[in-house]
mmCIF file of C-alpha atoms in Angstrom:
data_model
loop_
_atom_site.group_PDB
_atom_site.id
_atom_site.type_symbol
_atom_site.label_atom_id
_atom_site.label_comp_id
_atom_site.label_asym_id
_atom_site.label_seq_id
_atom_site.Cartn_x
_atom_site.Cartn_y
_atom_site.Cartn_z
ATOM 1 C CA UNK A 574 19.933 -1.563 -16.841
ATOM 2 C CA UNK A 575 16.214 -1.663 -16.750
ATOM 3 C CA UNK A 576 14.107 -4.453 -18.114
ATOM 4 C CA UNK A 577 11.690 -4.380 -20.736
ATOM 5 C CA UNK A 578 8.055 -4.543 -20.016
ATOM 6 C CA UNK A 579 6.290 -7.517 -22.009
ATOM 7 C CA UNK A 580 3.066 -8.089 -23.104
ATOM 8 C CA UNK A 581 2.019 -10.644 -20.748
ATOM 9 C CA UNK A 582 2.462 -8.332 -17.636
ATOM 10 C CA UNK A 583 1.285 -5.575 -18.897
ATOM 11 C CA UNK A 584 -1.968 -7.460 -18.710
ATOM 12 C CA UNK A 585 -1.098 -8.257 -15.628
ATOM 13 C CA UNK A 586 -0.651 -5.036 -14.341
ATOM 14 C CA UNK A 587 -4.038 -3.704 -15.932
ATOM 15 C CA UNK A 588 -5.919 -6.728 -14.132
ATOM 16 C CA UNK A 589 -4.378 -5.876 -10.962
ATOM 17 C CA UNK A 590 -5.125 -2.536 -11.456
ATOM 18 C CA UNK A 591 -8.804 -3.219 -11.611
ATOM 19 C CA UNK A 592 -8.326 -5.099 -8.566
ATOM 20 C CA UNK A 593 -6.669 -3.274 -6.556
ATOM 21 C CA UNK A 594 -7.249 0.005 -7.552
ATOM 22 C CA UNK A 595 -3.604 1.512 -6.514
ATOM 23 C CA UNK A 596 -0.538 1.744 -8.966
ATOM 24 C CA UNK A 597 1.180 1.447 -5.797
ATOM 25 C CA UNK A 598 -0.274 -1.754 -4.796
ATOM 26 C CA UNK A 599 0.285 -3.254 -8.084
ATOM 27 C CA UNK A 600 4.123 -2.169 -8.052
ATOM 28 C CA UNK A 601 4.980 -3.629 -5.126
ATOM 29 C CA UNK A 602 3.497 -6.741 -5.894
ATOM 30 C CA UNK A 603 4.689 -6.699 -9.704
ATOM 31 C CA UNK A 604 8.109 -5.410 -8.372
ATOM 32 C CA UNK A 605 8.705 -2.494 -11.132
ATOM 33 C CA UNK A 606 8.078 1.493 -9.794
ATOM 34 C CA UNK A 607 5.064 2.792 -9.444
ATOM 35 C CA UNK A 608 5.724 5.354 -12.448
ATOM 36 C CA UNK A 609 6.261 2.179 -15.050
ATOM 37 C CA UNK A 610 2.577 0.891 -13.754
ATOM 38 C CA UNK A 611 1.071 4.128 -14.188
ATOM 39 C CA UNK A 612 2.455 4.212 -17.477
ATOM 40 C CA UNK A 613 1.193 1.225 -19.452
ATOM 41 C CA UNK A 614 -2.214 1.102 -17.230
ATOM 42 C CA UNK A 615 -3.053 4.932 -18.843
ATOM 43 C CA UNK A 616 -1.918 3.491 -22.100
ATOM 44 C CA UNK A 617 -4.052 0.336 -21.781
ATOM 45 C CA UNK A 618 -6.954 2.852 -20.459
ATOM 46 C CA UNK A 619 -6.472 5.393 -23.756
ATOM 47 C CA UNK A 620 -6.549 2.089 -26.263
ATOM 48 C CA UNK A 621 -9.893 1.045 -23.962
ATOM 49 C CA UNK A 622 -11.301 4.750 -24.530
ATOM 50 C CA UNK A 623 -10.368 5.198 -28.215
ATOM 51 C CA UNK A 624 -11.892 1.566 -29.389
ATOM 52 C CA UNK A 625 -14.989 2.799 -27.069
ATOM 53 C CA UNK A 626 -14.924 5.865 -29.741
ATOM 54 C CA UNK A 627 -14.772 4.177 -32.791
ATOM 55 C CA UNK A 628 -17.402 1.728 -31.450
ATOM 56 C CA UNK A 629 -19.741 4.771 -30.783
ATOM 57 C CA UNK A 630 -19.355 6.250 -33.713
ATOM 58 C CA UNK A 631 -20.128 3.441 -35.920
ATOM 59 C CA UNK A 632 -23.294 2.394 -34.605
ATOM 60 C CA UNK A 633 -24.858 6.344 -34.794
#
């Protein structure tokens, strides 16, 4: 049965990410698959982009 993904390393994973620049990298070191890294580093990346939006649009 697969584990759940907490809060804490998804962090992790999206500072390794930046660091390393490889979902592949970060799985191996993280020990989950490649996919589950992908997974919550595009989600961290769409929450990044949307508050960038918001952000934007408030200050034109």
């Amino acid at each position: 049965m697969a584990t759940r993904v907490t809060q804490v390393e998804k962090d992790l994973m999206w500072e390794l990410y930046q660091k390393c620049g490889s979902f592949k990298e970060v799985a191996r070191i993280m020990g989950r698959s490649r996919e589950t890294v992908s997974r919550y580093v595009h989600e961290r990346e769409a929450a990044v982009n949307a508050v960038r939006v918001v952000i934007e649009a408030q200050n034109t």
